[in-house]
Amino acid sequence: MLYSASTFAANGARPGTVDTGAPPVLDLLGIGFGPSNLALAVALREMLPQQAPFRFGFVEKKPGFIWHGNMLLDNSRMQISFLKDLVTMRNPASRYTFINYLHERERLLDFINTRTFYPSRYEFNDYLSWVAADFADTCHYGEEVVSVEPETAGKGALACLRVTSRAADGALAVRRARNVVVSVGGAPSIPDTFVPLRGHARVFHSSNYLTSLERLAQAGPVRRVAVIGSGQSAAEIFLDLHGREGGIEVDLVSRAPALKPADDSPFVNEIFNPRYIDYLFSRAPNEREQLLSEFGNTNYAVVDTDLIEAIYEVLYQQKVTGRVRHRLLAGCEARHAEADADGVRLDIARRDDGAHQLQRYDAVILATGYRRELHQSLLAPLASYLDDAKGFQADRDYRLQMAPGCQAGVFLQGCCEATHGLSDTLLSVLAVRAQEIAAAVLGTGEGEASVMAPEPARSRPARVAHAGTH
């Protein structure tokens, strides 16, 4: 059960604050209610003994559940199997599997007839929303968590955590919890060139793509667009713009000398197996860093092969017809940007010889990935309780390493790539990670690390992962 703001009677609180000073203590409070904490909600419901006195809830800043709503593009598909849903890898008999979702939606046979493991992104979002609807009473939507602060008991021991959230109308709510699970996703990574233009209507990140493009189109025609990036999102946006009415011209500006395919071969894909987390976590820091770099071409600055082929076909047909709408500016970067009410001017330079060109666009879309640092600022008030030697490094069960004597627990989801591997920010390990965190909180032992995984075969020399793109 989640204790909502209405549960707390005002008691000498400042205006706009809902707080008794000592609201009831939850056993677990999740910050964010995307796929990771949704999988945790399912795991807790299924792993808790019936009638167990365990109180848990979640706080989500969005007004309702949606997963990457601004990238739900026509014809965009999942990049992982539907079997890596919220629960199947932990409990295939669960009612919350993707297969049961299809059954409930009366589409199971139809989906089987498509002969694919990869549903559309739109359908997978609908699956996640279907599960989230069953947990509506455990999540408070429309509240952004603004602080996580310590609450001490005798002799300064950290007994529980006070989590303050702000609603759209400015009202504050305070909740207390023995365990907090932080799953706040990433913040858009903005290249230095575009930082001065942050917030400009004509320059926006891919995470705001559909909403911002629609708003811009309402203000006037959008004829020329620059897409900045080398990865999957950049490729998807390029093809989406190509397919829109109006003949939009697109320049795809990529620092990479060519669009590179994602390595999704079977042996390499073993790095996304839950057991590989055990292997990576047990390695020395320098070994982990080398392995992450070596397998970076599975996730960073890479594109699915079918999209690369589709883009190549578009550009080839331009050569056939002689009508040029789009360009791939490979090996280039925007070194200067200026914007006004009517457009954006970019100074685009080749990375090899520095030759540059000035171009003007109606919009610039930054498909430049995400930074995973939001948890550090949110948890900054707890700094004195963290293990000095580890900082924000989590244990194998995703629990932050706290100083001795701390009774409260803080768990991280999607913030542990450096220690837990490339799967940490992806959907691949949702179900198993949720089990491990739930087991750690419940003390059941069901989530203990599995047998050490063998090191995956290495198919190519090590290379630096371009972590700035997605």
XYZ file of C-alpha atoms in Angstrom:
470
model
C 0.000 0.000 0.000
C 1.209 3.516 -0.789
C 0.469 6.275 1.697
C -0.681 9.177 -0.474
C -0.500 12.865 0.318
C -4.107 12.780 1.476
C -3.144 10.234 4.115
C -1.039 12.784 5.936
C -2.937 15.428 7.906
C -1.346 18.849 7.947
C 0.308 19.442 11.302
C 2.089 22.736 11.516
C 3.438 22.292 7.994
C 4.423 25.247 5.854
C 1.905 26.289 3.161
C 1.701 23.804 0.303
C 3.235 21.019 2.378
C 1.482 17.843 3.449
C 3.423 16.425 6.389
C 2.630 15.369 9.940
C 6.312 15.320 10.803
C 6.089 11.563 11.338
C 4.095 9.869 8.557
C 3.920 6.061 8.644
C 7.055 4.208 7.594
C 6.837 2.193 4.380
C 8.952 -0.910 4.011
C 9.904 0.142 0.484
C 9.396 3.239 -1.641
C 10.367 3.287 -5.305
C 11.353 6.542 -6.983
C 10.215 6.355 -10.585
C 7.735 3.904 -12.076
C 9.188 2.892 -15.405
C 9.862 -0.719 -16.463
C 12.489 -1.356 -13.751
C 10.358 -0.443 -10.748
C 7.285 -1.909 -12.448
C 9.141 -5.236 -12.613
C 9.993 -4.793 -8.925
C 6.330 -4.193 -8.075
C 5.430 -7.448 -9.827
C 8.227 -9.318 -8.045
C 7.167 -8.030 -4.628
C 3.537 -8.962 -5.217
C 4.483 -12.476 -6.315
C 7.247 -13.114 -3.777
C 5.513 -11.768 -0.673
C 3.696 -14.331 1.464
C -0.043 -13.737 1.522
C -1.147 -11.213 4.149
C 2.483 -10.303 4.848
C 2.675 -6.934 6.659
C 4.880 -5.337 3.988
C 3.989 -1.853 2.763
C 5.406 -0.591 -0.500
C 4.666 2.095 -3.064
C 6.103 4.236 -5.843
C 6.266 7.889 -6.872
C 6.399 8.878 -10.553
C 6.719 12.385 -11.987
C 4.786 11.629 -15.182
C 0.998 12.076 -14.967
C 0.474 8.461 -16.032
C 2.390 5.457 -17.267
C 4.140 5.723 -20.621
C 7.429 4.304 -21.836
C 9.536 6.497 -24.157
C 6.374 8.144 -25.417
C 8.239 10.577 -27.666
C 9.911 7.710 -29.537
C 6.833 5.562 -30.185
C 7.356 5.872 -33.919
C 5.429 4.108 -36.653
C 7.110 0.795 -37.534
C 9.653 1.018 -34.684
C 10.268 -2.386 -33.162
C 11.794 -3.813 -30.013
C 15.452 -4.812 -30.121
C 15.117 -7.639 -27.611
C 12.880 -10.690 -27.452
C 9.428 -10.340 -25.903
C 10.485 -13.160 -23.561
C 12.665 -10.601 -21.774
C 9.570 -8.914 -20.429
C 8.899 -7.849 -16.842
C 8.668 -11.338 -15.414
C 9.208 -14.343 -17.731
C 12.902 -14.854 -16.897
C 11.957 -14.991 -13.208
C 8.533 -16.625 -13.277
C 7.250 -17.877 -16.655
C 3.954 -18.878 -14.990
C 3.176 -15.297 -13.934
C -0.025 -13.616 -15.079
C 2.092 -10.576 -15.997
C 3.978 -12.144 -18.919
C 3.818 -10.652 -22.391
C 2.225 -13.885 -23.596
C -0.593 -13.576 -21.080
C -1.022 -9.934 -22.090
C -1.574 -11.122 -25.672
C -4.024 -13.730 -24.410
C -5.946 -11.120 -22.412
C -5.996 -8.820 -25.445
C -7.202 -11.736 -27.637
C -4.209 -11.372 -29.969
C -2.106 -14.400 -29.053
C -2.763 -16.399 -32.233
C -2.420 -13.297 -34.380
C 0.944 -12.503 -32.802
C 2.114 -16.084 -33.339
C 1.245 -15.702 -37.014
C 3.631 -12.749 -37.301
C 6.476 -15.205 -36.581
C 8.570 -12.674 -34.694
C 10.172 -12.332 -31.275
C 10.190 -8.549 -31.634
C 6.873 -6.733 -31.132
C 6.420 -3.126 -32.105
C 7.532 -0.580 -29.550
C 3.960 0.678 -29.450
C 2.672 -2.776 -28.507
C 5.329 -3.274 -25.841
C 4.397 0.072 -24.318
C 0.790 -1.115 -24.279
C 1.914 -4.296 -22.488
C 3.782 -2.277 -19.858
C 0.780 0.018 -19.421
C -1.475 -3.040 -19.023
C 0.700 -4.272 -16.153
C 1.025 -0.800 -14.612
C -2.764 -0.444 -14.530
C -2.887 -3.378 -12.127
C -0.630 -1.447 -9.725
C -2.417 1.904 -9.954
C -3.124 1.869 -6.217
C 0.578 1.537 -5.395
C 1.864 4.480 -7.453
C 1.418 8.208 -7.017
C 1.700 9.785 -10.461
C 2.355 13.446 -11.139
C 4.860 13.915 -8.307
C 8.556 14.594 -8.782
C 10.863 13.539 -5.962
C 13.004 16.515 -4.957
C 14.964 15.135 -2.002
C 15.912 11.984 -0.131
C 17.085 12.804 3.375
C 18.273 10.761 6.337
C 16.226 10.277 9.471
C 18.319 9.224 12.416
C 17.554 7.254 15.545
C 19.589 7.039 18.733
C 23.306 7.851 18.457
C 22.866 9.137 14.908
C 22.113 5.769 13.307
C 20.305 6.031 9.968
C 16.930 4.446 10.712
C 14.865 5.400 7.661
C 14.692 7.850 4.781
C 12.449 10.867 4.256
C 11.414 11.285 0.621
C 9.894 14.610 -0.411
C 8.000 14.970 -3.679
C 6.385 17.937 -5.413
C 3.123 17.801 -7.365
C 2.351 19.895 -10.440
C 0.522 22.459 -8.288
C 3.570 22.873 -6.055
C 2.195 20.939 -3.083
C 4.775 18.836 -1.253
C 4.330 15.389 0.239
C 6.710 13.629 2.619
C 6.988 9.862 2.914
C 9.246 7.752 5.099
C 10.679 4.398 4.076
C 13.106 1.811 5.369
C 14.230 1.042 1.821
C 14.305 3.306 -1.224
C 14.774 2.017 -4.776
C 15.942 4.714 -7.192
C 15.005 4.176 -10.831
C 14.899 7.616 -12.393
C 16.326 6.851 -15.834
C 18.803 9.055 -17.615
C 18.993 12.768 -18.319
C 19.435 13.885 -21.942
C 23.088 14.226 -22.880
C 23.528 17.590 -24.604
C 26.760 18.184 -26.582
C 28.693 21.270 -25.507
C 27.932 23.021 -28.793
C 24.216 23.005 -28.001
C 24.262 23.711 -24.258
C 23.696 27.480 -24.819
C 20.575 26.576 -26.842
C 19.072 24.292 -24.219
C 15.348 24.981 -24.074
C 15.169 26.630 -27.501
C 12.052 25.526 -29.387
C 14.056 24.613 -32.495
C 16.714 22.529 -30.730
C 15.519 19.500 -28.798
C 16.605 16.071 -27.628
C 15.245 12.841 -29.090
C 13.493 12.182 -25.766
C 11.166 15.071 -26.720
C 11.038 14.269 -30.439
C 7.350 13.762 -31.248
C 6.005 16.431 -28.909
C 8.542 19.080 -29.912
C 8.263 18.395 -33.641
C 4.471 18.646 -33.517
C 4.634 21.901 -31.569
C 7.149 23.329 -34.025
C 5.087 22.263 -37.042
C 2.072 24.082 -35.628
C 4.080 27.312 -35.615
C 5.097 27.020 -39.280
C 6.449 24.666 -41.948
C 9.423 22.461 -41.074
C 11.413 22.001 -44.277
C 15.018 21.275 -43.249
C 16.099 19.272 -40.211
C 19.494 18.220 -38.853
C 19.652 15.028 -36.804
C 22.775 14.825 -34.635
C 23.880 11.321 -33.642
C 25.301 7.990 -34.734
C 23.040 5.466 -33.028
C 19.651 3.784 -33.145
C 17.579 6.821 -32.202
C 19.239 8.978 -34.863
C 18.538 6.337 -37.517
C 14.915 5.904 -36.446
C 14.280 9.653 -36.494
C 15.904 9.992 -39.929
C 13.578 7.356 -41.383
C 10.559 8.777 -39.569
C 11.199 12.227 -41.053
C 11.771 10.673 -44.478
C 8.352 9.029 -44.336
C 6.433 12.147 -43.313
C 4.395 14.227 -45.710
C 5.791 17.524 -46.871
C 9.134 16.374 -48.251
C 11.236 17.316 -45.226
C 14.953 17.471 -46.051
C 17.187 15.790 -43.484
C 20.920 15.946 -42.799
C 22.096 13.125 -40.541
C 25.256 14.463 -38.886
C 27.367 11.637 -37.448
C 30.750 11.845 -35.771
C 31.389 8.254 -36.836
C 32.873 7.747 -40.325
C 30.026 5.329 -41.097
C 26.840 4.031 -39.492
C 27.949 0.912 -37.651
C 25.803 -2.178 -37.068
C 24.988 -3.387 -33.576
C 26.639 -6.708 -32.773
C 23.751 -8.953 -31.750
C 25.358 -12.293 -32.571
C 24.523 -15.165 -30.171
C 27.842 -15.470 -28.346
C 28.210 -11.733 -27.882
C 24.604 -11.552 -26.685
C 25.623 -13.677 -23.695
C 26.890 -10.497 -22.050
C 23.217 -9.610 -21.510
C 22.547 -12.848 -19.629
C 21.961 -12.345 -15.892
C 24.796 -14.735 -15.029
C 27.282 -12.514 -16.806
C 26.639 -9.838 -14.189
C 28.197 -12.185 -11.618
C 31.258 -12.600 -13.787
C 31.719 -8.895 -14.485
C 31.073 -7.817 -10.898
C 33.802 -10.182 -9.662
C 36.456 -8.641 -11.921
C 38.900 -5.913 -10.924
C 37.831 -2.366 -11.912
C 40.346 -2.116 -14.763
C 39.173 -5.475 -16.158
C 35.546 -4.390 -15.999
C 36.345 -1.174 -17.825
C 38.141 -3.069 -20.578
C 35.262 -5.529 -21.000
C 32.691 -2.737 -21.155
C 34.769 -1.008 -23.808
C 35.198 -4.202 -25.784
C 31.471 -4.896 -25.972
C 30.366 -1.292 -26.389
C 29.435 -2.030 -30.007
C 26.385 -3.923 -28.767
C 24.679 -0.785 -27.488
C 26.478 2.524 -28.072
C 26.697 4.464 -31.361
C 25.393 1.476 -33.315
C 22.290 0.823 -35.420
C 20.256 -2.268 -36.266
C 21.331 -3.640 -39.628
C 17.864 -3.401 -41.176
C 17.760 0.339 -40.454
C 21.220 0.855 -41.929
C 20.080 -0.925 -45.079
C 16.893 1.159 -45.216
C 18.857 4.410 -44.942
C 21.315 3.245 -47.581
C 18.422 2.417 -49.916
C 16.948 5.905 -49.444
C 20.266 7.553 -50.285
C 20.869 5.212 -53.212
C 17.484 5.984 -54.772
C 18.414 9.662 -54.621
C 21.380 8.868 -56.850
C 19.115 6.966 -59.226
C 16.549 9.758 -59.543
C 18.927 12.679 -59.184
C 16.589 14.260 -56.623
C 18.473 14.854 -53.377
C 16.457 15.402 -50.183
C 18.706 13.883 -47.554
C 22.402 13.698 -46.747
C 24.506 11.547 -44.458
C 27.288 13.783 -43.167
C 29.500 11.035 -41.764
C 32.681 11.885 -39.905
C 31.329 15.360 -39.170
C 30.366 17.359 -36.103
C 28.621 20.638 -35.342
C 31.219 22.972 -33.861
C 29.081 26.071 -33.490
C 25.356 26.724 -33.336
C 23.265 29.894 -33.364
C 19.486 30.077 -33.199
C 16.804 32.685 -33.635
C 13.038 32.633 -33.966
C 13.206 31.441 -37.583
C 15.873 28.744 -37.537
C 19.219 27.351 -36.431
C 22.560 27.909 -38.150
C 25.205 25.221 -37.746
C 28.905 25.297 -38.540
C 29.499 21.653 -39.510
C 33.104 20.501 -39.825
C 34.731 17.320 -41.041
C 36.660 15.668 -38.236
C 39.573 14.598 -40.450
C 40.572 17.750 -42.342
C 38.488 20.437 -40.624
C 36.700 21.486 -43.823
C 33.448 23.101 -42.791
C 30.123 24.274 -44.158
C 27.453 26.609 -42.827
C 23.918 25.242 -42.942
C 20.585 26.607 -41.775
C 17.805 24.366 -40.446
C 14.278 24.732 -39.195
C 15.035 22.245 -36.400
C 17.978 20.391 -34.878
C 17.286 17.085 -33.135
C 19.886 15.760 -30.695
C 19.892 11.958 -30.716
C 22.889 12.031 -28.399
C 22.007 9.604 -25.644
C 21.686 9.990 -21.896
C 23.717 10.637 -18.761
C 23.117 8.409 -15.734
C 23.868 10.861 -12.928
C 20.466 11.934 -11.610
C 20.668 9.557 -8.661
C 23.805 11.240 -7.338
C 22.236 14.679 -6.958
C 19.038 13.174 -5.567
C 20.934 11.180 -2.938
C 23.499 13.882 -2.120
C 22.054 14.451 1.413
C 23.053 10.860 2.232
C 26.716 11.371 1.322
C 27.929 11.192 4.915
C 26.321 7.755 5.301
C 27.947 6.212 2.237
C 31.031 4.047 2.408
C 33.789 6.618 1.797
C 35.812 4.217 -0.336
C 32.900 3.272 -2.598
C 30.827 6.436 -3.031
C 27.782 5.608 -5.148
C 28.985 2.095 -5.996
C 26.402 -0.612 -5.378
C 26.831 -4.142 -4.072
C 26.025 -7.132 -6.252
C 22.369 -6.920 -5.121
C 22.216 -3.254 -6.268
C 22.284 -1.914 -2.695
C 24.409 1.160 -2.090
C 27.316 0.389 0.186
C 26.536 2.305 3.361
C 28.628 3.013 6.427
C 28.371 0.486 9.296
C 25.286 0.833 11.477
C 22.939 2.130 8.783
C 19.602 0.356 8.990
C 18.036 1.951 5.905
C 18.718 0.604 2.436
C 19.127 2.393 -0.889
C 18.998 0.393 -4.133
C 19.823 1.562 -7.650
C 18.275 0.448 -10.934
C 19.833 1.591 -14.194
C 22.776 3.373 -12.551
C 25.278 0.522 -12.201
C 26.690 -0.094 -15.675
C 30.298 0.315 -14.502
C 29.978 -2.623 -12.084
C 27.033 -4.662 -13.405
C 27.483 -4.390 -17.161
C 25.893 -3.042 -20.312
C 22.575 -4.728 -19.555
C 22.033 -2.445 -16.551
C 20.324 0.340 -18.507
C 18.426 -2.059 -20.789
C 15.359 -4.280 -20.461
C 17.373 -7.508 -20.647
C 17.663 -8.171 -16.912
C 14.491 -6.521 -15.589
C 12.906 -9.656 -14.175
C 15.990 -11.160 -12.554
C 17.235 -7.852 -11.136
C 13.809 -7.228 -9.617
C 13.990 -10.632 -7.951
C 17.439 -9.890 -6.537
C 16.373 -6.548 -5.075
C 13.119 -7.945 -3.704
C 14.980 -10.841 -2.114
C 17.521 -8.474 -0.551
C 14.752 -6.352 0.956
C 12.640 -9.303 2.073
C 15.626 -11.309 3.292
C 14.472 -14.441 1.471
C 17.773 -15.349 -0.168
C 15.942 -16.076 -3.432
C 18.011 -13.582 -5.362
C 21.507 -14.761 -4.466
C 24.099 -14.595 -7.229
C 24.085 -17.559 -9.548
C 27.013 -19.716 -10.563
C 29.889 -17.742 -12.059
C 29.422 -17.327 -15.790
C 32.206 -18.102 -18.232
C 33.752 -15.184 -20.025
C 32.007 -14.644 -23.391
C 34.005 -15.219 -26.546
C 35.713 -12.083 -27.829
C 35.112 -11.573 -31.508
C 37.093 -8.391 -32.134
C 39.732 -6.109 -30.607
C 38.756 -3.789 -27.800
C 37.290 -0.441 -28.780
C 36.087 2.606 -26.928
C 32.318 2.756 -26.419
C 30.702 6.007 -27.516
C 28.643 6.379 -24.366
C 27.265 9.734 -25.430
C 24.873 8.245 -27.971
C 22.043 5.810 -27.843
